[in-house]
Short mmCIF file of C-alpha atoms in Angstrom, two decimals:
data_model
loop_
_atom_site.label_atom_id
_atom_site.label_comp_id
_atom_site.label_asym_id
_atom_site.label_seq_id
_atom_site.Cartn_x
_atom_site.Cartn_y
_atom_site.Cartn_z
CA MET E 1 171.31 96.84 109.21
CA THR E 2 168.55 98.58 111.06
CA TYR E 3 166.91 101.91 111.50
CA ALA E 4 165.09 102.55 114.74
CA VAL E 5 164.11 105.73 116.55
CA ALA E 6 162.33 106.63 119.77
CA VAL E 7 161.12 110.00 121.01
CA ARG E 8 160.34 111.16 124.53
CA LEU E 9 157.57 113.75 124.61
CA GLN E 10 155.75 115.35 127.50
CA ARG E 11 152.70 113.38 126.40
CA GLY E 12 154.43 110.02 126.19
CA LEU E 13 156.85 107.93 124.17
CA ALA E 14 156.98 106.91 120.51
CA PHE E 15 159.00 103.94 119.22
CA ALA E 16 159.58 102.79 115.64
CA ALA E 17 161.83 100.25 113.97
CA ASP E 18 162.24 98.76 110.55
CA THR E 19 162.13 94.97 110.12
CA ARG E 20 164.87 94.14 107.65
CA THR E 21 167.75 91.92 108.56
CA ASN E 22 170.42 91.02 106.08
CA ALA E 23 173.55 88.94 106.04
CA GLY E 24 174.62 89.95 102.57
CA ILE E 25 172.37 91.35 99.88
CA ASP E 26 171.15 87.93 98.79
CA ASN E 27 170.20 86.89 102.31
CA VAL E 28 167.50 89.29 103.42
CA SER E 29 164.69 88.50 105.78
CA GLN E 30 162.15 90.08 108.06
CA PHE E 31 162.68 90.30 111.79
CA ARG E 32 160.86 92.05 114.56
CA LYS E 33 163.02 94.65 116.35
CA LEU E 34 160.32 96.31 118.45
CA HIS E 35 159.44 94.46 121.62
CA PHE E 36 157.34 95.37 124.63
CA TRP E 37 156.23 94.10 128.01
CA ARG E 38 153.58 95.43 130.35
CA ARG E 39 151.90 94.80 133.64
CA THR E 40 148.78 96.85 132.97
CA GLY E 41 148.26 99.64 135.49
CA ASP E 42 151.76 99.15 136.90
CA ARG E 43 154.48 99.35 134.25
CA VAL E 44 155.24 99.37 130.53
CA HIS E 45 158.58 98.77 128.81
CA ALA E 46 159.47 98.90 125.12
CA LEU E 47 162.77 97.88 123.55
CA LEU E 48 164.25 98.59 120.12
CA THR E 49 166.98 96.12 119.18
CA PRO E 50 169.33 96.21 116.21
CA ASP E 51 169.64 93.71 113.42
CA ALA E 52 171.24 90.60 114.89
CA ASN E 53 173.87 90.77 112.13
CA GLY E 54 174.97 94.30 112.96
CA PHE E 55 178.32 95.07 114.52
CA SER E 56 176.85 97.36 117.13
CA VAL E 57 174.42 96.02 119.69
CA SER E 58 173.26 99.38 121.04
CA CYS E 59 169.59 99.33 121.89
CA ILE E 60 166.89 101.74 123.00
CA LEU E 61 164.80 101.05 126.10
CA GLY E 62 161.95 103.15 127.41
CA GLY E 63 158.78 103.05 129.41
CA GLN E 64 157.03 104.10 132.56
CA VAL E 65 156.86 102.59 136.04
CA GLY E 66 153.99 103.53 138.38
CA ASP E 67 153.69 107.27 138.94
CA GLU E 68 157.25 108.05 137.83
CA ALA E 69 157.75 110.04 134.65
CA PRO E 70 158.27 108.07 131.42
CA ARG E 71 161.96 107.65 130.60
CA LEU E 72 163.93 106.69 127.52
CA PHE E 73 167.50 105.38 127.29
CA GLN E 74 170.04 104.42 124.69
CA ILE E 75 172.25 101.61 125.98
CA TYR E 76 175.56 101.19 124.22
CA ASP E 77 177.52 98.00 123.48
CA GLU E 78 179.75 98.61 126.46
CA GLY E 79 176.81 98.84 128.87
CA ASN E 80 176.96 102.61 129.42
CA PHE E 81 173.91 104.67 128.48
CA ILE E 82 172.45 108.10 127.80
CA GLU E 83 168.96 109.30 128.62
CA ALA E 84 166.66 111.36 126.39
CA THR E 85 165.93 114.85 127.71
CA ASP E 86 163.99 117.90 126.57
CA ASP E 87 167.17 119.12 124.87
CA THR E 88 167.67 115.83 123.05
CA PRO E 89 164.25 114.24 122.91
CA TYR E 90 165.01 111.53 120.37
CA LEU E 91 167.40 108.57 120.18
CA GLN E 92 168.36 106.50 117.14
CA ILE E 93 170.14 103.23 116.37
CA GLY E 94 171.43 101.78 113.10
CA GLU E 95 171.40 103.74 109.85
CA HIS E 96 170.56 106.99 111.60
CA LYS E 97 172.18 109.60 109.38
CA TYR E 98 169.76 109.84 106.45
CA GLY E 99 166.81 110.50 108.69
CA LYS E 100 168.50 112.71 111.28
CA PRO E 101 168.20 116.15 109.60
CA ILE E 102 164.39 116.16 109.62
CA LEU E 103 164.33 115.17 113.31
CA ASP E 104 166.99 117.75 114.21
CA ARG E 105 164.96 120.51 112.65
CA VAL E 106 161.46 119.81 113.86
CA VAL E 107 161.10 117.50 116.88
CA HIS E 108 160.31 119.19 120.20
CA PRO E 109 159.02 117.71 123.45
CA GLU E 110 155.67 119.53 123.43
CA MET E 111 154.50 117.70 120.30
CA ARG E 112 151.51 115.41 120.25
CA LEU E 113 152.14 111.70 119.59
CA GLY E 114 150.24 111.90 116.29
CA GLU E 115 152.45 114.79 115.21
CA VAL E 116 155.70 113.08 116.04
CA VAL E 117 154.62 110.03 114.02
CA LYS E 118 154.67 112.27 110.93
CA LEU E 119 158.31 113.10 111.60
CA ILE E 120 159.26 109.55 112.44
CA LEU E 121 157.73 108.26 109.22
CA LEU E 122 159.38 111.05 107.18
CA SER E 123 162.67 110.13 108.80
CA PHE E 124 162.09 106.51 107.74
CA ASP E 125 161.05 107.61 104.28
CA ALA E 126 164.38 109.41 103.75
CA THR E 127 166.27 106.37 105.04
CA LEU E 128 164.34 103.80 103.01
CA ARG E 129 164.88 105.72 99.78
CA SER E 130 168.61 106.06 100.29
CA ASN E 131 169.64 102.79 101.97
CA LEU E 132 168.71 99.28 100.87
CA SER E 133 169.61 97.67 104.19
CA VAL E 134 166.61 99.30 105.87
CA GLY E 135 163.26 97.92 104.79
CA MET E 136 159.53 98.05 105.31
CA PRO E 137 157.34 97.26 107.16
CA ILE E 138 157.86 99.64 110.09
CA ASP E 139 156.73 98.67 113.57
CA LEU E 140 155.27 101.53 115.56
CA LEU E 141 154.37 101.77 119.26
CA LEU E 142 152.85 104.88 120.83
CA TYR E 143 152.73 105.05 124.60
CA GLU E 144 150.48 107.66 126.16
CA ARG E 145 151.80 108.93 129.46
CA ASP E 146 150.17 107.56 132.62
CA THR E 147 148.06 104.97 130.79
CA LEU E 148 150.44 102.22 132.00
CA ASP E 149 149.17 100.11 129.12
CA VAL E 150 150.10 99.47 125.48
CA ARG E 151 147.12 100.36 123.30
CA ARG E 152 148.66 101.71 120.12
CA VAL E 153 150.87 99.23 118.26
CA ARG E 154 150.81 99.04 114.49
CA ARG E 155 152.77 97.55 111.64
CA ILE E 156 153.01 99.92 108.67
CA ASP E 157 153.75 98.36 105.28
CA GLU E 158 154.31 99.76 101.77
CA ASN E 159 150.59 99.86 101.09
CA ASP E 160 149.63 101.69 104.26
CA GLU E 161 147.38 104.50 103.13
CA TYR E 162 148.62 107.08 105.64
CA TYR E 163 152.28 106.33 104.92
CA ARG E 164 151.83 106.55 101.16
CA LYS E 165 149.95 109.80 101.39
CA LEU E 166 152.55 111.28 103.74
CA SER E 167 155.40 110.15 101.52
CA ASN E 168 153.82 111.58 98.37
CA GLN E 169 152.85 114.86 100.00
CA TRP E 170 156.36 115.22 101.34
CA ALA E 171 158.03 114.54 98.00
CA GLU E 172 155.72 117.11 96.43
CA ALA E 173 156.31 119.67 99.19
CA LEU E 174 160.11 119.31 98.91
CA ARG E 175 160.04 119.73 95.15
CA ALA E 176 157.78 122.76 95.45
CA ALA E 177 160.00 124.27 98.16
CA VAL E 178 163.13 123.79 96.04
CA ALA E 179 161.41 125.25 92.98
CA SER E 180 160.23 128.32 94.92
CA MET E 181 163.73 129.34 95.97
CA ASP E 182 165.93 131.69 94.00
CA GLU E 183 168.59 130.14 91.82
CA TYR E 184 172.20 130.73 92.65
CA LYS E 185 173.90 133.55 90.75
CA ASP E 186 177.55 134.56 90.99
CA MET A 1 185.92 114.15 108.00
CA THR A 2 184.69 115.73 104.81
CA TYR A 3 181.60 116.28 102.79
CA ALA A 4 182.01 116.80 99.08
CA VAL A 5 179.65 116.36 96.16
CA ALA A 6 179.83 116.80 92.40
CA VAL A 7 177.05 116.69 89.82
CA ARG A 8 177.22 116.03 86.09
CA LEU A 9 174.54 117.91 84.18
CA GLN A 10 173.94 118.30 80.48
CA ARG A 11 174.96 121.92 80.89
CA GLY A 12 178.19 121.25 82.77
CA LEU A 13 179.63 120.16 86.10
CA ALA A 14 179.20 121.43 89.66
CA PHE A 15 181.69 120.70 92.46
CA ALA A 16 181.45 121.54 96.15
CA ALA A 17 183.45 120.62 99.25
CA ASP A 18 183.57 121.65 102.86
CA THR A 19 186.87 122.82 104.34
CA ARG A 20 187.03 121.26 107.80
CA THR A 21 189.76 118.87 108.78
CA ASN A 22 189.95 117.38 112.22
CA ALA A 23 192.21 115.04 114.06
CA GLY A 24 190.11 114.84 117.19
CA ILE A 25 187.53 117.40 118.24
CA ASP A 26 190.13 119.70 119.79
CA ASN A 27 192.30 119.76 116.70
CA VAL A 28 190.18 121.32 113.99
CA SER A 29 191.48 123.37 111.12
CA GLN A 30 190.58 124.62 107.69
CA PHE A 31 191.86 122.95 104.58
CA ARG A 32 191.09 123.35 100.90
CA LYS A 33 189.62 120.20 99.34
CA LEU A 34 188.56 121.59 95.97
CA HIS A 35 191.36 121.89 93.43
CA PHE A 36 191.38 122.67 89.74
CA TRP A 37 193.69 122.97 86.75
CA ARG A 38 193.02 124.36 83.32
CA ARG A 39 194.63 125.04 79.99
CA THR A 40 192.12 127.61 78.79
CA GLY A 41 190.44 126.61 75.55
CA ASP A 42 191.85 123.11 75.77
CA ARG A 43 191.00 121.35 79.03
CA VAL A 44 189.68 121.80 82.58
CA HIS A 45 189.98 119.40 85.52
CA ALA A 46 188.59 119.69 89.03
CA LEU A 47 189.33 117.39 91.96
CA LEU A 48 187.56 116.92 95.30
CA THR A 49 189.81 115.31 97.90
CA PRO A 50 188.88 114.02 101.34
CA ASP A 51 190.18 115.21 104.67
CA ALA A 52 193.78 114.06 104.95
CA ASN A 53 192.90 112.40 108.28
CA GLY A 54 190.08 110.27 106.89
CA PHE A 55 190.38 106.53 106.55
CA SER A 56 189.08 106.53 103.01
CA VAL A 57 190.98 108.34 100.28
CA SER A 58 188.29 108.16 97.62
CA CYS A 59 188.22 111.28 95.51
CA ILE A 60 186.08 112.83 92.79
CA LEU A 61 187.64 113.96 89.51
CA GLY A 62 185.84 115.65 86.65
CA GLY A 63 186.32 117.98 83.74
CA GLN A 64 186.33 118.36 80.00
CA VAL A 65 188.99 117.82 77.37
CA GLY A 66 188.65 119.50 73.96
CA ASP A 67 185.40 118.66 72.21
CA GLU A 68 184.70 115.54 74.26
CA ALA A 69 181.73 115.59 76.63
CA PRO A 70 182.40 116.60 80.26
CA ARG A 71 182.93 113.55 82.48
CA LEU A 72 182.87 112.92 86.20
CA PHE A 73 184.44 110.04 88.15
CA GLN A 74 184.65 108.74 91.68
CA ILE A 75 187.98 107.02 92.24
CA TYR A 76 188.11 104.61 95.16
CA ASP A 77 190.97 103.82 97.51
CA GLU A 78 191.81 100.71 95.55
CA GLY A 79 192.15 102.61 92.29
CA ASN A 80 188.92 101.38 90.68
CA PHE A 81 186.31 103.96 89.74
CA ILE A 82 182.74 104.67 88.74
CA GLU A 83 181.50 107.33 86.33
CA ALA A 84 178.50 109.60 86.79
CA THR A 85 175.70 109.00 84.28
CA ASP A 86 172.24 110.40 83.60
CA ASP A 87 170.87 107.68 85.91
CA THR A 88 173.27 108.59 88.70
CA PRO A 89 174.26 112.18 88.02
CA TYR A 90 175.89 112.94 91.36
CA LEU A 91 178.82 111.53 93.35
CA GLN A 92 179.69 112.10 97.00
CA ILE A 93 182.61 111.49 99.35
CA GLY A 94 182.88 111.66 103.13
CA GLU A 95 179.84 112.21 105.35
CA HIS A 96 177.42 111.64 102.51
CA LYS A 97 174.39 110.18 104.25
CA TYR A 98 172.77 113.26 105.83
CA GLY A 99 172.65 115.14 102.54
CA LYS A 100 171.79 112.23 100.25
CA PRO A 101 167.98 112.16 100.54
CA ILE A 102 167.51 115.65 99.09
CA LEU A 103 169.80 114.83 96.15
CA ASP A 104 168.11 111.47 95.55
CA ARG A 105 164.74 113.15 95.32
CA VAL A 106 165.41 116.15 93.16
CA VAL A 107 168.63 116.13 91.10
CA HIS A 108 168.23 115.41 87.38
CA PRO A 109 170.64 115.95 84.50
CA GLU A 110 168.56 118.59 82.71
CA MET A 111 168.94 121.09 85.59
CA ARG A 112 170.66 124.42 85.21
CA LEU A 113 173.86 124.96 87.17
CA GLY A 114 172.21 127.68 89.27
CA GLU A 115 169.41 125.25 90.13
CA VAL A 116 171.69 122.45 91.18
CA VAL A 117 173.60 124.81 93.47
CA LYS A 118 170.39 125.16 95.51
CA LEU A 119 170.32 121.40 96.02
CA ILE A 120 174.02 121.14 96.74
CA LEU A 121 173.79 123.86 99.38
CA LEU A 122 170.67 122.28 100.92
CA SER A 123 172.54 118.97 101.04
CA PHE A 124 175.38 120.74 102.86
CA ASP A 125 172.93 122.49 105.15
CA ALA A 126 171.50 119.13 106.31
CA THR A 127 175.00 117.75 106.83
CA LEU A 128 176.36 120.79 108.65
CA ARG A 129 173.46 120.81 111.09
CA SER A 130 173.78 117.13 111.95
CA ASN A 131 177.54 116.47 111.88
CA LEU A 132 180.23 118.52 113.57
CA SER A 133 183.07 117.08 111.51
CA VAL A 134 181.83 118.93 108.43
CA GLY A 135 182.31 122.69 108.54
CA MET A 136 181.91 125.94 106.63
CA PRO A 137 183.09 127.56 104.44
CA ILE A 138 182.07 125.61 101.35
CA ASP A 139 184.13 125.82 98.16
CA LEU A 140 182.07 125.84 94.99
CA LEU A 141 183.13 125.48 91.35
CA LEU A 142 180.68 125.61 88.46
CA TYR A 143 181.94 124.51 85.08
CA GLU A 144 179.85 125.47 82.04
CA ARG A 145 180.10 122.92 79.28
CA ASP A 146 182.33 123.79 76.31
CA THR A 147 183.76 126.93 77.91
CA LEU A 148 187.04 125.07 78.61
CA ASP A 149 187.72 127.64 81.29
CA VAL A 150 187.07 128.06 85.02
CA ARG A 151 185.06 131.25 85.53
CA ARG A 152 182.81 130.47 88.47
CA VAL A 153 184.65 129.63 91.69
CA ARG A 154 183.42 130.88 95.01
CA ARG A 155 183.95 130.32 98.71
CA ILE A 156 180.68 130.42 100.66
CA ASP A 157 180.93 131.19 104.39
CA GLU A 158 178.39 131.39 107.24
CA ASN A 159 177.59 134.99 106.39
CA ASP A 160 176.99 134.46 102.71
CA GLU A 161 173.70 136.18 101.97
CA TYR A 162 172.45 133.62 99.45
CA TYR A 163 173.31 130.66 101.68
CA ARG A 164 171.62 132.19 104.73
CA LYS A 165 168.50 133.03 102.82
CA LEU A 166 168.34 129.56 101.29
CA SER A 167 168.89 127.89 104.65
CA ASN A 168 166.21 129.97 106.37
CA GLN A 169 163.67 129.54 103.57
CA TRP A 170 164.29 125.82 103.60
CA ALA A 171 163.86 125.48 107.35
CA GLU A 172 160.62 127.45 107.07
CA ALA A 173 159.38 125.41 104.10
CA LEU A 174 160.07 122.11 105.89
CA ARG A 175 158.26 123.24 109.02
CA ALA A 176 155.30 124.46 106.96
CA ALA A 177 155.22 121.20 104.97
CA VAL A 178 155.25 119.11 108.16
CA ALA A 179 152.54 121.27 109.72
CA SER A 180 150.31 121.01 106.65
CA MET A 181 150.19 117.22 106.74
CA ASP A 182 147.57 115.20 108.55
CA GLU A 183 148.48 113.84 111.94
CA TYR A 184 148.70 110.11 112.40
CA LYS A 185 145.61 108.44 113.82
CA ASP A 186 145.26 104.77 114.64
#
């Protein structure tokens, strides 16, 4: 399986995908699912593809062409598509359910790219803990609006300092939040 | 669809199920999925059943008989089953993915029943926000070990004061936790 997510912000686009592909639990390998193309100063496109072994071949395509606004699309198996908007700024493919609640609650189109990366990585963290078919490392691409270039691409593995810190802080914050709430009484 | 979860603690058992059944989005109704039987002082059984329209008919059955320990089982379509243990204290049926991360992180068998209700309701809150096929009210049954009686059954609806407070506090705590973390920098 796969987990991949992209977000369309006023400041640009963020793309992230895991890298696990599996054909059975004893046949697991690593596979790049984030791809991009650019003609610097003219256009940038990024594509998130699912695991080649998945049943669904939906993918996410986004980018910017010239002085048009950046756009982001989810293209379904059948060839039809939806486009991200301010109302629904993010799109997901693959094992999207574990990591959807945190995105539903917090993502909004005015965020900075560095802020949305927090949410994307927390969304991955929830998914990675609960589903073995999604695996590190995570490929990340941040596109800053109107740069018409790809300058921020990064592969985040288990030992990434920022990811580990984020994951630990989050676990701690959730436990503290749960503990601070009143217990249920009849 | 359905979302239902049960937890086996040292102090007893907790069961919860939503009440939505749908055969298409324009054919939605309410349906009890939590059932129980007792012979007071002798035995108690509770059963969580899926939406009658679901493809899977897995169910969750738990209870206590005489002076044996309380036990909790997930019974699959095919008739085979698994039993909850201290390592895996909770079992879920239906739309289980949205609400799994919070359970995976925090549930442990030493919890009090009133504590685990917080987690169960937060797990429902995540699911209800992200999936329309799961709907309020939520049926809740708390079984205290060795009572051999059912004394704590409750239906929780949208206006339930405890649920609303929990849901609001949680939303606020998540937003504060996200805000407190460092932004991503390359």
